[in-house]
GROMACS .gro file of C-alpha atoms in nm:
model
  240
    1UNK     CA    1  14.356   7.297  14.033
    2UNK     CA    2  14.348   7.186  13.666
    3UNK     CA    3  14.036   7.025  13.525
    4UNK     CA    4  14.044   6.646  13.440
    5UNK     CA    5  14.083   6.565  13.060
    6UNK     CA    6  13.762   6.457  12.892
    7UNK     CA    7  13.947   6.385  12.562
    8UNK     CA    8  14.307   6.274  12.506
    9UNK     CA    9  14.489   6.202  12.185
   10UNK     CA   10  14.816   6.006  12.231
   11UNK     CA   11  15.057   5.983  11.936
   12UNK     CA   12  14.770   5.960  11.670
   13UNK     CA   13  14.863   5.882  11.314
   14UNK     CA   14  14.604   5.894  11.033
   15UNK     CA   15  14.657   5.821  10.663
   16UNK     CA   16  14.465   5.886  10.348
   17UNK     CA   17  14.597   5.589  10.143
   18UNK     CA   18  14.970   5.644  10.154
   19UNK     CA   19  14.948   6.016  10.257
   20UNK     CA   20  15.051   6.056  10.617
   21UNK     CA   21  14.797   6.325  10.731
   22UNK     CA   22  14.840   6.323  11.108
   23UNK     CA   23  15.199   6.253  11.223
   24UNK     CA   24  15.180   6.171  11.595
   25UNK     CA   25  14.921   6.411  11.736
   26UNK     CA   26  14.911   6.431  12.114
   27UNK     CA   27  14.674   6.673  12.291
   28UNK     CA   28  14.433   6.695  12.577
   29UNK     CA   29  14.095   6.875  12.607
   30UNK     CA   30  13.995   6.953  12.969
   31UNK     CA   31  13.634   6.881  13.078
   32UNK     CA   32  13.404   7.180  13.049
   33UNK     CA   33  13.651   7.391  12.846
   34UNK     CA   34  13.648   7.552  12.508
   35UNK     CA   35  13.959   7.445  12.326
   36UNK     CA   36  14.066   7.558  11.976
   37UNK     CA   37  14.291   7.408  11.702
   38UNK     CA   38  14.419   7.657  11.459
   39UNK     CA   39  14.645   7.642  11.155
   40UNK     CA   40  14.667   7.687  10.782
   41UNK     CA   41  14.452   7.511  10.520
   42UNK     CA   42  14.568   7.152  10.473
   43UNK     CA   43  14.742   7.142  10.812
   44UNK     CA   44  14.518   6.849  10.932
   45UNK     CA   45  14.273   7.024  11.151
   46UNK     CA   46  13.954   6.871  10.995
   47UNK     CA   47  14.127   6.535  10.978
   48UNK     CA   48  14.192   6.553  11.354
   49UNK     CA   49  13.821   6.599  11.423
   50UNK     CA   50  13.723   6.320  11.169
   51UNK     CA   51  13.965   6.089  11.338
   52UNK     CA   52  13.824   6.163  11.683
   53UNK     CA   53  13.473   6.098  11.546
   54UNK     CA   54  13.578   5.766  11.376
   55UNK     CA   55  13.512   5.887  11.025
   56UNK     CA   56  13.883   5.864  10.947
   57UNK     CA   57  14.058   5.558  11.104
   58UNK     CA   58  14.335   5.605  11.345
   59UNK     CA   59  14.615   5.381  11.214
   60UNK     CA   60  14.845   5.424  11.520
   61UNK     CA   61  14.803   5.576  11.867
   62UNK     CA   62  14.519   5.604  12.099
   63UNK     CA   63  14.213   5.828  12.159
   64UNK     CA   64  14.058   5.820  12.504
   65UNK     CA   65  13.722   5.986  12.571
   66UNK     CA   66  13.563   6.005  12.916
   67UNK     CA   67  13.807   5.740  13.042
   68UNK     CA   68  13.741   5.493  12.762
   69UNK     CA   69  13.943   5.428  12.433
   70UNK     CA   70  13.733   5.514  12.124
   71UNK     CA   71  13.990   5.502  11.847
   72UNK     CA   72  13.866   5.168  11.720
   73UNK     CA   73  13.500   5.256  11.727
   74UNK     CA   74  13.278   5.350  11.426
   75UNK     CA   75  13.118   5.694  11.432
   76UNK     CA   76  12.768   5.574  11.553
   77UNK     CA   77  12.936   5.424  11.862
   78UNK     CA   78  13.150   5.731  11.924
   79UNK     CA   79  12.830   5.940  11.906
   80UNK     CA   80  12.661   5.698  12.149
   81UNK     CA   81  12.945   5.762  12.393
   82UNK     CA   82  12.862   6.145  12.391
   83UNK     CA   83  13.057   6.306  12.109
   84UNK     CA   84  12.872   6.507  11.849
   85UNK     CA   85  13.013   6.692  11.544
   86UNK     CA   86  12.909   6.990  11.334
   87UNK     CA   87  13.102   6.913  11.024
   88UNK     CA   88  13.292   7.148  10.791
   89UNK     CA   89  13.059   7.270  10.514
   90UNK     CA   90  12.758   7.226  10.749
   91UNK     CA   91  12.626   6.914  10.556
   92UNK     CA   92  12.261   6.966  10.657
   93UNK     CA   93  12.013   6.719  10.498
   94UNK     CA   94  11.905   6.936  10.208
   95UNK     CA   95  11.571   6.772  10.136
   96UNK     CA   96  11.463   6.752  10.498
   97UNK     CA   97  11.289   7.032  10.687
   98UNK     CA   98  11.457   7.223  10.972
   99UNK     CA   99  11.253   7.016  11.217
  100UNK     CA  100  11.352   6.685  11.059
  101UNK     CA  101  11.717   6.786  11.054
  102UNK     CA  102  11.706   6.855  11.430
  103UNK     CA  103  11.517   6.530  11.485
  104UNK     CA  104  11.805   6.338  11.313
  105UNK     CA  105  12.043   6.487  11.574
  106UNK     CA  106  11.853   6.303  11.842
  107UNK     CA  107  11.817   5.973  11.660
  108UNK     CA  108  12.002   5.775  11.936
  109UNK     CA  109  11.787   5.921  12.215
  110UNK     CA  110  11.464   5.773  12.361
  111UNK     CA  111  11.377   6.039  12.622
  112UNK     CA  112  11.093   6.231  12.457
  113UNK     CA  113  11.069   6.498  12.732
  114UNK     CA  114  11.443   6.560  12.717
  115UNK     CA  115  11.441   6.586  12.343
  116UNK     CA  116  11.163   6.850  12.356
  117UNK     CA  117  11.348   7.043  12.618
  118UNK     CA  118  11.665   7.037  12.404
  119UNK     CA  119  11.457   7.142  12.096
  120UNK     CA  120  11.326   7.438  12.294
  121UNK     CA  121  11.681   7.515  12.396
  122UNK     CA  122  11.812   7.508  12.036
  123UNK     CA  123  11.524   7.737  11.930
  124UNK     CA  124  11.623   7.988  12.213
  125UNK     CA  125  11.985   7.975  12.089
  126UNK     CA  126  11.875   8.025  11.719
  127UNK     CA  127  11.522   8.177  11.708
  128UNK     CA  128  11.535   8.188  11.325
  129UNK     CA  129  11.524   7.817  11.315
  130UNK     CA  130  11.192   7.816  11.498
  131UNK     CA  131  11.065   8.059  11.236
  132UNK     CA  132  11.188   7.832  10.960
  133UNK     CA  133  11.080   7.506  11.128
  134UNK     CA  134  10.899   7.365  10.822
  135UNK     CA  135  11.145   7.500  10.567
  136UNK     CA  136  11.366   7.267  10.364
  137UNK     CA  137  11.718   7.269  10.486
  138UNK     CA  138  11.873   7.316  10.149
  139UNK     CA  139  11.689   7.641  10.097
  140UNK     CA  140  11.827   7.809  10.409
  141UNK     CA  141  12.097   8.077  10.380
  142UNK     CA  142  12.455   7.981  10.478
  143UNK     CA  143  12.427   8.132  10.821
  144UNK     CA  144  12.098   7.957  10.893
  145UNK     CA  145  12.245   7.621  10.769
  146UNK     CA  146  12.534   7.675  11.010
  147UNK     CA  147  12.294   7.733  11.294
  148UNK     CA  148  12.106   7.425  11.192
  149UNK     CA  149  12.420   7.215  11.184
  150UNK     CA  150  12.515   7.322  11.532
  151UNK     CA  151  12.159   7.280  11.654
  152UNK     CA  152  12.147   6.934  11.509
  153UNK     CA  153  12.468   6.839  11.689
  154UNK     CA  154  12.333   6.979  12.017
  155UNK     CA  155  12.020   6.762  11.983
  156UNK     CA  156  12.233   6.455  12.072
  157UNK     CA  157  12.299   6.624  12.414
  158UNK     CA  158  12.677   6.565  12.377
  159UNK     CA  159  12.939   6.571  12.642
  160UNK     CA  160  13.190   6.689  12.376
  161UNK     CA  161  13.091   6.907  12.076
  162UNK     CA  162  13.326   6.914  11.776
  163UNK     CA  163  13.289   7.225  11.570
  164UNK     CA  164  13.467   7.226  11.233
  165UNK     CA  165  13.500   7.578  11.082
  166UNK     CA  166  13.171   7.722  11.212
  167UNK     CA  167  13.248   8.073  11.073
  168UNK     CA  168  13.344   7.963  10.724
  169UNK     CA  169  13.191   8.181  10.455
  170UNK     CA  170  12.969   8.388  10.691
  171UNK     CA  171  12.935   8.761  10.710
  172UNK     CA  172  13.118   8.929  10.997
  173UNK     CA  173  12.796   8.996  11.199
  174UNK     CA  174  12.687   8.636  11.172
  175UNK     CA  175  13.042   8.523  11.279
  176UNK     CA  176  13.008   8.725  11.599
  177UNK     CA  177  12.665   8.568  11.660
  178UNK     CA  178  12.799   8.210  11.614
  179UNK     CA  179  13.085   8.272  11.852
  180UNK     CA  180  12.862   8.434  12.114
  181UNK     CA  181  12.637   8.124  12.091
  182UNK     CA  182  12.946   7.894  12.128
  183UNK     CA  183  13.021   8.075  12.459
  184UNK     CA  184  12.659   8.045  12.562
  185UNK     CA  185  12.637   7.672  12.488
  186UNK     CA  186  12.954   7.610  12.693
  187UNK     CA  187  12.847   7.832  12.983
  188UNK     CA  188  12.486   7.718  13.016
  189UNK     CA  189  12.525   7.339  12.954
  190UNK     CA  190  12.887   7.282  13.058
  191UNK     CA  191  12.933   7.108  12.716
  192UNK     CA  192  13.300   7.074  12.633
  193UNK     CA  193  13.379   7.219  12.299
  194UNK     CA  194  13.673   7.139  12.061
  195UNK     CA  195  13.684   7.404  11.790
  196UNK     CA  196  13.862   7.394  11.453
  197UNK     CA  197  13.865   7.742  11.309
  198UNK     CA  198  14.036   7.951  11.034
  199UNK     CA  199  13.956   8.273  11.219
  200UNK     CA  200  14.233   8.233  11.478
  201UNK     CA  201  14.175   8.563  11.653
  202UNK     CA  202  13.799   8.481  11.725
  203UNK     CA  203  13.880   8.112  11.814
  204UNK     CA  204  14.155   8.203  12.063
  205UNK     CA  205  13.950   8.492  12.214
  206UNK     CA  206  13.679   8.242  12.330
  207UNK     CA  207  13.901   7.955  12.422
  208UNK     CA  208  14.098   7.870  12.737
  209UNK     CA  209  14.350   7.658  12.559
  210UNK     CA  210  14.480   7.652  12.202
  211UNK     CA  211  14.689   7.412  11.979
  212UNK     CA  212  14.868   7.531  11.662
  213UNK     CA  213  14.891   7.271  11.388
  214UNK     CA  214  15.137   7.265  11.089
  215UNK     CA  215  15.154   6.982  10.833
  216UNK     CA  216  15.002   6.715  11.057
  217UNK     CA  217  15.183   6.797  11.377
  218UNK     CA  218  15.110   7.013  11.683
  219UNK     CA  219  15.387   7.273  11.691
  220UNK     CA  220  15.261   7.496  11.976
  221UNK     CA  221  15.029   7.443  12.263
  222UNK     CA  222  14.948   7.702  12.534
  223UNK     CA  223  14.684   7.897  12.705
  224UNK     CA  224  14.475   8.080  12.442
  225UNK     CA  225  14.559   8.414  12.600
  226UNK     CA  226  14.931   8.336  12.575
  227UNK     CA  227  14.892   8.237  12.200
  228UNK     CA  228  14.722   8.568  12.123
  229UNK     CA  229  15.043   8.742  12.239
  230UNK     CA  230  15.282   8.479  12.079
  231UNK     CA  231  15.501   8.655  11.811
  232UNK     CA  232  15.502   8.351  11.588
  233UNK     CA  233  15.122   8.304  11.607
  234UNK     CA  234  15.065   8.677  11.550
  235UNK     CA  235  15.272   8.682  11.248
  236UNK     CA  236  15.142   8.348  11.087
  237UNK     CA  237  14.774   8.352  11.194
  238UNK     CA  238  14.658   8.686  11.327
  239UNK     CA  239  14.783   8.907  11.047
  240UNK     CA  240  15.019   9.113  11.260
   0.00000   0.00000   0.00000
């Protein structure tokens, strides 16, 4: 029996001024799954996440999250519904401490005990953040900033976690650590994860479902295991 959809995009079009960035995107993210979106630079992957989160307006089409349309909502109201994003380039608050950055992730919450429990959970996922709790965010290494960006997103206790290029610019060992943690987040909290990633091999290996994007369109969608064996995907994205 297939899982119900937590997120659905239906014929979504997004523009940057007159540039047609998303050209009728339709996809579905099942509840509790890890789903990835792969494609070349400039294909529209990050725009897709920004449109879901309300940062980039959806000019045409519909986005439904948890049974409710969200395509006309601003980012803070999308976040209040249970969507959280770890953006491309990490974008930690550079002059705030690690603790203050994590606090910002929970700014919509009032449950002090729950916030403390989630803070402890983030520190269990990323022990280095606990060691750096008073350190200014901008002085962390790239890998530590990526951990902080994901941790900050988790502090909102989201139903859906949007991850934009979590492995970008990281050393191979750190990439493995990040992807192991993504699996752990999904397994232990049942958080649904929608992942945009240049490292197609890693993304598909941890996902149940994958979408391939080219120039603002979804051109292939299939089980991730099938995409790993797809000749077209192998040639274009897996270096085979």
